Amino acid sequence: MTRVMLFLFVLLASLTLPASPASAHAAPVGATPAPGSVIGASPAEVTVTFSEPVTPVEGRVQVIAPNGDRISGKAVVEGTTMRIPVRQADKPLGTYLISFRVISADSHPVGGAISFSVGAPSERPEAPSETIGTHPSVEVAVPVFKTIGYAGITLIAGPAMFLAFLWPRRRSRSGALKTVRVGLALTAFATLGAIASYPQQGSGAPLWQVSAQELTETVTSEFGLLLVGRLAILGVLAGLLLPMLSRAPRTARARVLVGAGAPVEVVPADQKTKTTFSRTRPYAVLALSAAGLATWPLTGHAVAAPMSGITVTAGVVHMAAMAVWIGGLVTLAVFLLRGTHPRVLGVVLPVWSRWAAIAVLWLVFAGAIQAVVQMGKVSALWETGYGQLLIAKLGVTAAVLGAAAFARRMVVAGAAGAGVRRAVGIEVAASVVILALSSVLVQVDPGRIAATKEKPITGQGFSETLTSDLYAVQFNIYPVELGEYNTIHAFLYTPDGGPLRAEEWQVTARLTDPALEAVAQPIAGLPTGNQALGSMSFPLPGTYEITFTIRTTEIDRASVKTSVTVGG
């Protein structure tokens, strides 16, 4: 057990390696009104669209008016779009701020702010303090709990596999059984830690600040129900698995002679039920183990990825193969390679070698599926932090496989001495690093999300506010494409931001290179008086000079200009 505890200590200590802190895995990809745009009137609703479904954090989604007032109602999520109802601000003209903090589908927090303006831009309102990032104590605790959970399932799977199929009859089972118990306890502890730290990921509070109401909301959420299910599965597994592993499998049954005939097996009535139960118990253990393993991808990257059914299945296979391989290595290194007769090792090691090869094959296959889906594109391997960590993990895995190949050659050659122990020791040490890298890897943005986040959140079309001594005109051209099907919507205001009625609207567009004559574009005032609607034609690609000439009275007229680029 001392070596087991040393393994866990090194595993946790490896988390002190430099790594990026926990980061969000959903990314805002759009909003209405468009980020940075200027619109003519205060909206009744604003929306923010994300790259995957999100859950709003209670009280952390707000729309702030130009004067600093909060004017938003309760946010509602439909698919990947979050809708926020907005009431009319007391002073509607100026810049608004959409401040949000949500939880992405893979259980990670997302925070940010988007601004837009009504009439004309003003000083941007200050973001609420709640939009600060995750507290450092939570950033450390989340990957630590994940690593403890990974260590737990390896300490369950490896010893359990050996005890069930390959344990030498003359070796004591107590140490391996204690290791399985430690694995169950660590997995349960990590699960409880994940539940306890989940609210703080959304609120930004430190690890030690959590209320009973927040814990209740967590437990009743989809994330919490999955983890509660994991705890229930661990409890049932402890009741089924430990008794099954505490004794060697029985290979014979009592036989008696009936008269002078052949020996007939006699099974007492109460023993029949026990025999049937003992036969079904392994299948129940396997089914429960698969269900328990599924709770990891269902609360991580896999469930939010494209083709989630495939990625979740690959995640279960990946974790099962990892637990069998690394758990088996730990069992060999701690309990069997020393003190076991060479003849016994000569039987055990070849079987284990074949099993390890199969586990590694499935590990690589399932990992490749996950990597292809999560990376999105090949260049994300070296362009994103997720890809760089994945490369590091693959490098360490290659080193482990090299040590495993060396150990397998020695086993085939019949040498089970110090060389095999050293090779297995190298595998175990490198596997510690693999688990640590895996814990960090699930905390950073997948390549497909990192690539999305690098793109600015922009609205479609072109918006700008132009000013003169007589007025300010705000307009939007949509979608700014070659051809005749571009719509222009304009709003007119006094220089100090009040609505202004226009007597006449004129708009022209002139291609500047090559220089062509200005062409009048059809536009007409709307009954509201300060709005106009029309169309824009862009027959050739290039930069166009857009000129507004607006008459506000019988004698007051002014022109304002800007430019817009169309096509290549």
XYZ file of C-alpha atoms in Angstrom:
568
model
C 0.000 0.000 0.000
C 2.940 2.363 0.538
C 3.753 2.210 -3.164
C 0.137 2.806 -4.064
C 0.046 5.943 -1.940
C 3.359 7.061 -3.465
C 1.811 6.613 -6.916
C -1.117 8.827 -5.922
C 1.192 11.452 -4.427
C 3.254 11.678 -7.604
C 0.055 11.766 -9.660
C -1.273 14.764 -7.755
C 2.111 16.479 -7.619
C 2.345 16.305 -11.394
C -0.544 18.779 -11.580
C 1.878 21.503 -10.511
C 3.399 21.354 -14.010
C 2.758 24.562 -15.973
C -0.650 24.443 -17.578
C -3.285 26.832 -18.717
C -6.050 27.447 -16.228
C -9.553 26.137 -16.643
C -11.195 27.855 -19.556
C -14.572 27.983 -21.175
C -15.530 25.494 -23.880
C -18.538 27.181 -25.427
C -17.840 30.317 -27.426
C -20.167 33.211 -28.273
C -20.423 33.331 -32.059
C -22.993 36.045 -32.615
C -25.527 38.403 -31.067
C -28.575 40.501 -31.918
C -28.168 43.458 -32.022
C -24.831 42.781 -33.667
C -21.781 43.455 -31.476
C -20.553 47.001 -32.000
C -23.563 47.959 -34.125
C -25.646 51.120 -33.852
C -29.416 50.706 -34.089
C -32.265 53.167 -34.212
C -34.350 52.174 -31.182
C -33.966 50.310 -27.934
C -34.735 46.591 -28.555
C -37.336 44.632 -26.630
C -35.067 41.579 -26.663
C -31.396 40.812 -27.178
C -29.901 37.443 -28.062
C -26.472 35.837 -27.778
C -25.673 32.738 -29.837
C -23.059 30.228 -28.658
C -21.185 27.387 -30.333
C -22.986 24.841 -28.127
C -25.959 24.796 -25.709
C -25.482 26.727 -22.465
C -27.241 27.197 -19.128
C -27.505 30.766 -17.749
C -26.117 31.313 -14.252
C -28.879 32.789 -12.102
C -28.423 36.542 -11.670
C -25.323 36.668 -13.884
C -26.963 37.530 -17.240
C -27.672 41.244 -17.502
C -28.255 44.034 -20.005
C -26.911 47.356 -18.727
C -28.351 50.630 -20.102
C -26.142 53.632 -20.975
C -26.890 55.207 -17.569
C -25.854 52.009 -15.727
C -29.357 50.680 -14.960
C -30.054 46.951 -15.291
C -32.951 46.588 -17.750
C -32.994 42.821 -18.464
C -35.417 40.108 -17.484
C -34.836 36.372 -17.002
C -32.736 34.803 -19.764
C -34.162 31.826 -21.669
C -32.115 29.409 -23.777
C -33.424 27.847 -26.991
C -30.839 25.469 -28.438
C -27.632 27.467 -28.703
C -29.355 30.878 -28.507
C -29.880 32.758 -25.249
C -32.758 35.248 -25.342
C -32.885 38.118 -22.847
C -36.019 40.305 -22.590
C -35.223 44.014 -22.217
C -37.419 46.864 -20.895
C -37.248 50.416 -22.218
C -34.409 52.376 -20.634
C -35.123 55.761 -19.026
C -32.435 57.284 -21.280
C -32.405 55.001 -24.325
C -29.714 56.667 -26.452
C -26.127 55.500 -26.066
C -24.119 52.310 -25.602
C -25.567 49.182 -23.949
C -23.701 46.242 -22.444
C -24.779 42.573 -22.524
C -22.955 40.915 -19.626
C -23.263 37.140 -19.328
C -21.988 34.178 -17.346
C -23.265 30.761 -18.417
C -22.324 27.094 -18.101
C -21.539 25.297 -21.356
C -22.859 21.856 -22.270
C -19.604 20.240 -21.110
C -20.041 21.818 -17.613
C -17.464 24.609 -17.977
C -18.159 28.295 -17.251
C -18.307 30.960 -19.952
C -18.219 34.685 -19.196
C -18.073 37.770 -21.354
C -19.639 41.037 -22.451
C -20.933 42.425 -25.757
C -21.886 46.036 -26.482
C -24.153 47.797 -28.988
C -25.506 51.333 -29.261
C -28.862 53.018 -29.800
C -28.810 56.257 -31.763
C -25.134 57.028 -31.294
C -22.348 55.443 -29.254
C -21.585 56.742 -25.770
C -19.242 55.710 -22.999
C -19.499 51.950 -22.485
C -21.203 51.028 -19.181
C -19.026 49.312 -16.615
C -19.353 45.515 -16.562
C -20.722 44.047 -13.301
C -18.131 42.549 -10.987
C -19.830 39.161 -11.360
C -18.290 38.740 -14.806
C -14.844 38.124 -13.339
C -13.303 34.782 -14.162
C -13.155 31.590 -12.148
C -11.498 31.946 -8.727
C -7.928 30.513 -8.581
C -8.929 28.023 -5.886
C -11.561 26.562 -8.225
C -9.160 26.580 -11.186
C -6.820 24.361 -9.145
C -9.496 22.201 -7.512
C -11.343 21.167 -10.702
C -8.376 19.431 -12.434
C -7.256 17.970 -9.079
C -10.661 16.342 -8.598
C -10.572 15.042 -12.163
C -7.116 13.547 -11.636
C -8.219 11.896 -8.390
C -11.194 10.428 -10.258
C -8.962 9.069 -13.033
C -6.598 7.599 -10.440
C -9.571 6.033 -8.688
C -10.878 4.144 -11.706
C -7.383 2.851 -12.548
C -6.993 1.550 -8.999
C -10.342 -0.202 -9.329
C -9.902 -1.704 -12.784
C -6.323 -2.999 -12.630
C -6.397 -4.922 -9.334
C -9.960 -6.132 -10.006
C -8.941 -7.580 -13.372
C -5.949 -9.420 -11.891
C -7.900 -10.654 -8.855
C -10.673 -12.010 -11.074
C -8.524 -13.745 -13.685
C -4.773 -13.763 -13.096
C -4.095 -13.669 -9.367
C -1.641 -16.364 -8.168
C -3.304 -18.723 -5.708
C -0.531 -18.470 -3.134
C -0.331 -14.682 -3.054
C -2.354 -12.778 -0.465
C -5.286 -10.837 -1.915
C -5.531 -8.316 0.914
C -3.272 -5.634 -0.603
C -5.001 -5.678 -3.980
C -8.433 -5.655 -2.313
C -7.421 -2.620 -0.258
C -6.330 -0.938 -3.469
C -9.756 -1.556 -5.028
C -11.363 -0.042 -1.915
C -9.037 2.962 -2.176
C -10.002 3.335 -5.839
C -13.713 3.288 -4.999
C -13.190 5.835 -2.220
C -11.093 8.129 -4.427
C -13.632 8.034 -7.244
C -16.450 8.837 -4.822
C -14.409 11.650 -3.258
C -13.610 13.127 -6.672
C -17.296 12.970 -7.638
C -18.368 14.746 -4.460
C -15.660 17.330 -5.081
C -16.946 17.901 -8.622
C -20.467 18.482 -7.270
C -19.221 20.808 -4.519
C -17.084 22.910 -6.892
C -19.613 23.171 -9.729
C -21.581 26.199 -8.382
C -18.398 28.246 -7.923
C -17.475 27.706 -11.574
C -20.576 29.672 -12.449
C -20.580 32.266 -9.674
C -16.854 33.037 -9.684
C -16.761 32.551 -5.890
C -13.840 30.808 -4.136
C -14.029 27.088 -3.462
C -15.084 27.527 0.165
C -18.051 29.803 -0.580
C -21.064 27.746 -1.551
C -24.617 27.791 -0.230
C -27.055 24.969 0.427
C -29.343 26.386 -2.278
C -26.529 26.316 -4.850
C -25.713 22.702 -3.974
C -29.387 21.765 -4.237
C -29.611 23.383 -7.674
C -26.447 21.558 -8.732
C -27.670 18.157 -7.575
C -30.976 18.596 -9.404
C -29.314 19.787 -12.641
C -28.448 17.396 -15.472
C -24.781 17.579 -14.483
C -25.580 16.847 -10.831
C -27.945 13.972 -11.609
C -25.235 12.273 -13.667
C -22.752 12.553 -10.813
C -25.303 11.368 -8.244
C -25.894 8.405 -10.551
C -22.144 7.760 -10.567
C -22.119 7.701 -6.749
C -25.023 5.241 -6.715
C -23.224 3.001 -9.204
C -20.068 3.083 -7.069
C -22.097 1.981 -4.059
C -23.657 -0.952 -5.898
C -20.288 -1.919 -7.402
C -18.711 -1.992 -3.954
C -21.413 -4.428 -2.815
C -21.018 -6.702 -5.848
C -17.343 -6.461 -6.697
C -15.542 -6.714 -3.369
C -17.144 -10.018 -2.251
C -16.552 -11.471 -5.710
C -12.849 -10.566 -5.614
C -12.188 -11.579 -2.018
C -11.877 -15.263 -2.869
C -10.488 -17.308 -5.722
C -13.003 -18.555 -8.326
C -14.366 -22.018 -7.440
C -13.535 -24.566 -10.097
C -15.263 -27.647 -8.698
C -18.503 -28.566 -7.056
C -19.312 -31.248 -4.522
C -20.006 -34.605 -6.069
C -21.424 -37.751 -4.448
C -21.964 -41.276 -5.651
C -25.535 -42.321 -6.048
C -25.620 -46.082 -5.616
C -23.166 -47.708 -8.010
C -23.856 -45.294 -10.811
C -21.836 -42.399 -12.174
C -21.095 -39.421 -9.984
C -23.974 -36.961 -9.978
C -23.668 -33.333 -9.003
C -25.906 -32.389 -6.092
C -26.746 -28.725 -5.591
C -28.881 -27.791 -2.561
C -31.972 -25.732 -3.311
C -30.691 -22.609 -1.544
C -27.377 -22.963 -3.366
C -29.048 -22.876 -6.776
C -30.039 -19.237 -6.269
C -26.528 -18.383 -5.119
C -25.029 -20.142 -8.124
C -27.300 -18.307 -10.532
C -26.480 -15.010 -8.846
C -22.755 -15.714 -8.993
C -23.030 -16.370 -12.717
C -24.898 -13.126 -13.427
C -22.813 -10.988 -11.073
C -19.894 -10.472 -13.517
C -22.293 -9.247 -16.212
C -23.929 -6.882 -13.738
C -20.495 -5.571 -12.737
C -19.550 -4.985 -16.398
C -22.839 -3.202 -17.166
C -22.556 -0.990 -14.092
C -18.919 -0.209 -14.868
C -19.801 0.887 -18.404
C -22.645 3.063 -17.081
C -20.355 4.624 -14.486
C -17.637 5.342 -17.057
C -20.218 6.975 -19.339
C -20.794 9.715 -16.758
C -17.363 11.170 -17.564
C -17.891 11.903 -21.275
C -21.512 12.847 -20.585
C -20.237 15.706 -18.383
C -17.293 16.672 -20.600
C -16.214 17.612 -24.115
C -17.755 14.567 -25.780
C -21.400 15.386 -25.077
C -21.041 18.868 -26.610
C -19.131 17.738 -29.694
C -20.567 16.991 -33.137
C -21.675 13.339 -33.435
C -22.011 13.191 -29.660
C -23.167 9.544 -29.704
C -19.884 8.498 -31.303
C -17.712 10.715 -29.102
C -19.420 9.575 -25.892
C -18.959 5.919 -26.865
C -15.335 6.590 -27.780
C -14.891 8.318 -24.425
C -16.152 5.262 -22.526
C -13.870 2.936 -24.510
C -10.925 5.311 -24.040
C -11.363 5.467 -20.270
C -11.938 1.717 -19.917
C -8.813 0.907 -21.927
C -6.796 3.458 -19.964
C -7.980 2.064 -16.625
C -7.206 -1.532 -17.595
C -3.768 -0.692 -18.982
C -2.505 1.708 -16.324
C -4.288 -0.095 -13.484
C -2.755 -3.382 -14.578
C 0.715 -1.807 -14.670
C 0.280 -0.465 -11.127
C -0.862 -3.892 -9.904
C 2.139 -5.579 -11.457
C 4.606 -3.008 -10.163
C 3.243 -2.861 -6.612
C 2.132 -6.428 -5.875
C 3.277 -9.099 -8.320
C 6.677 -8.459 -9.854
C 8.395 -8.857 -6.491
C 7.855 -11.965 -4.401
C 6.104 -14.016 -7.065
C 7.783 -17.210 -8.210
C 9.361 -16.869 -11.708
C 7.353 -19.860 -12.959
C 4.120 -18.153 -11.916
C 5.201 -14.920 -13.577
C 6.027 -16.930 -16.658
C 2.323 -17.813 -16.853
C 0.864 -14.471 -15.759
C 3.001 -12.031 -17.743
C 2.348 -13.390 -21.264
C -1.406 -13.240 -20.639
C -1.132 -9.727 -19.248
C 1.024 -8.692 -22.188
C -1.685 -9.733 -24.633
C -4.360 -7.960 -22.632
C -2.258 -4.794 -22.438
C -1.711 -4.833 -26.203
C -5.469 -5.084 -26.784
C -6.135 -2.278 -24.269
C -3.568 -0.007 -25.935
C -5.073 -0.739 -29.367
C -8.521 0.327 -28.182
C -7.018 3.269 -26.302
C -5.355 4.615 -29.448
C -8.395 3.915 -31.654
C -10.862 5.655 -29.332
C -8.444 8.516 -28.706
C -7.994 9.041 -32.447
C -11.773 9.341 -32.915
C -11.997 11.910 -30.138
C -9.034 13.884 -31.463
C -10.412 14.060 -35.013
C -13.773 15.359 -33.802
C -12.411 17.770 -31.194
C -9.607 19.269 -33.278
C -11.786 20.286 -36.210
C -8.780 20.825 -38.490
C -5.194 19.516 -38.668
C -3.592 22.930 -38.097
C -5.296 23.129 -34.678
C -2.708 20.586 -33.494
C -0.013 23.269 -33.402
C -2.127 26.427 -33.400
C -4.142 25.786 -30.211
C -3.262 24.974 -26.615
C -5.487 21.895 -26.817
C -3.535 20.581 -29.795
C -0.179 21.233 -28.144
C -1.238 19.377 -25.011
C -2.496 16.536 -27.194
C 0.894 16.345 -28.936
C 2.620 16.212 -25.520
C 0.279 13.426 -24.416
C 0.949 11.475 -27.619
C 4.704 11.880 -27.091
C 4.543 10.484 -23.568
C 2.256 7.683 -24.750
C 4.795 6.766 -27.430
C 7.494 6.541 -24.750
C 5.261 4.292 -22.657
C 4.581 2.047 -25.639
C 8.331 1.801 -26.244
C 8.875 0.628 -22.680
C 5.955 -1.779 -23.048
C 7.426 -3.240 -26.243
C 10.736 -3.793 -24.463
C 8.994 -5.509 -21.549
C 6.972 -7.694 -23.932
C 10.136 -8.883 -25.698
C 11.645 -9.849 -22.360
C 8.474 -11.680 -21.364
C 8.457 -13.613 -24.644
C 12.108 -14.454 -24.089
C 11.247 -15.834 -20.663
C 13.105 -13.156 -18.669
C 10.975 -11.848 -15.792
C 13.631 -10.241 -13.653
C 14.905 -6.749 -12.952
C 14.663 -5.677 -16.605
C 10.915 -6.244 -16.707
C 10.496 -4.455 -13.364
C 12.390 -1.429 -14.669
C 10.342 -1.349 -17.879
C 7.078 -1.575 -15.950
C 8.325 1.134 -13.589
C 8.962 3.417 -16.549
C 5.473 2.692 -17.876
C 3.895 3.533 -14.522
C 5.869 6.783 -14.144
C 5.006 7.910 -17.659
C 1.377 6.917 -17.141
C 1.246 9.340 -14.208
C 2.135 12.136 -16.617
C -0.486 10.895 -19.100
C -3.214 11.075 -16.445
C -2.104 14.569 -15.426
C -2.091 15.759 -19.041
C -5.539 14.230 -19.529
C -6.838 16.168 -16.515
C -5.520 19.426 -17.957
C -6.649 18.555 -21.481
C -10.304 18.356 -20.465
C -10.034 21.846 -18.965
C -8.911 23.743 -22.072
C -10.827 24.652 -25.198
C -10.948 21.884 -27.839
C -9.377 22.833 -31.141
C -12.781 23.227 -32.811
C -13.872 25.750 -30.137
C -10.530 27.574 -29.951
C -10.724 28.192 -33.689
C -14.237 29.572 -33.276
C -13.213 31.868 -30.431
C -10.400 33.339 -32.517
C -12.961 34.741 -34.939
C -14.449 38.088 -33.887
C -18.156 38.201 -33.122
C -19.493 40.416 -35.850
C -22.890 41.321 -37.164
C -23.814 40.787 -40.765
C -23.801 43.825 -43.009
C -22.256 47.251 -42.464
C -23.287 49.786 -39.794
C -21.988 53.266 -39.050
C -22.998 56.619 -37.576
C -22.173 59.800 -39.548
C -22.486 63.309 -38.119
C -22.808 66.859 -39.420
C -23.665 70.203 -37.845
C -27.337 69.555 -38.600
C -27.826 65.899 -37.700
C -26.449 62.429 -36.937
C -27.472 59.589 -39.231
C -27.104 55.961 -38.270
C -27.502 53.341 -40.990
C -27.125 49.652 -41.717
C -26.547 48.020 -45.118
C -27.359 44.321 -45.327
C -25.805 42.064 -46.556
C -23.188 44.120 -48.526
C -22.883 41.743 -51.493
C -22.474 42.155 -55.237
C -25.781 42.778 -56.969
C -28.993 44.668 -56.333
C -30.274 42.870 -53.272
C -28.806 44.977 -50.460
C -31.134 46.743 -48.032
C -30.315 50.073 -46.355
C -32.075 51.185 -43.169
C -31.278 54.666 -41.803
C -32.209 56.625 -38.649
C -31.908 60.385 -38.217
C -31.155 62.202 -34.924
C -30.314 65.678 -33.745
C -26.657 66.243 -32.815
C -27.567 65.703 -29.117
C -29.342 62.383 -29.826
C -33.028 63.241 -30.153
C -35.172 61.905 -33.034
C -35.183 64.256 -36.057
C -37.729 64.283 -38.863
C -36.290 64.412 -42.393
C -37.973 66.351 -45.169
C -35.982 64.593 -47.895
C -33.552 61.644 -48.136
C -30.972 61.098 -50.901
C -28.319 58.377 -51.058
C -25.710 57.780 -53.760
C -23.029 55.112 -54.250
C -19.871 55.742 -56.310
C -17.189 53.162 -57.146
C -13.843 54.813 -56.397
C -11.419 52.472 -58.210
C -11.943 52.586 -61.105
C -13.627 55.940 -60.533
C -17.212 55.985 -61.787
C -20.020 58.493 -61.526
C -22.196 58.439 -58.427
C -25.438 56.533 -58.856
C -28.546 57.510 -56.910
C -29.992 54.687 -54.815
C -33.738 54.381 -54.151
C -34.606 55.346 -50.560
C -37.809 56.675 -48.977
C -38.756 58.058 -45.597
C -40.991 55.999 -43.324
C -44.057 57.319 -41.481
C -42.064 57.588 -38.244
C -40.325 60.579 -39.833
C -36.779 59.890 -38.647
C -36.345 56.579 -40.512
C -35.800 55.665 -44.150
C -35.662 52.384 -46.028
C -34.208 51.599 -49.443
C -31.944 49.366 -51.494
C -28.306 49.508 -52.583
C -26.788 48.181 -55.797
C -23.124 47.156 -56.019
C -22.523 45.985 -59.627
C -18.734 45.522 -59.337
C -16.369 44.533 -56.548
C -14.395 47.360 -54.970
C -14.686 50.300 -52.580
C -17.800 52.461 -52.836
C -18.253 55.986 -51.496
C -21.678 56.246 -49.854
C -23.094 59.783 -49.591
C -26.184 60.803 -47.605
C -27.770 64.148 -48.461
C -30.567 64.896 -46.024
C -32.803 67.972 -45.882
C -34.210 68.670 -42.416
C -36.122 71.902 -43.226
C -37.029 73.901 -46.314
C -33.554 75.428 -46.390
C -31.332 73.227 -44.151
C -29.491 70.491 -45.996
C -26.186 68.665 -45.355
C -24.207 65.773 -46.831
C -22.100 63.130 -45.051
C -19.900 60.437 -46.584
C -18.329 57.113 -45.785
C -16.945 54.152 -47.738
C -17.662 50.445 -47.819
C -15.785 47.602 -49.536
C -17.768 45.000 -51.462
C -16.545 41.624 -52.691
C -12.846 40.735 -53.219
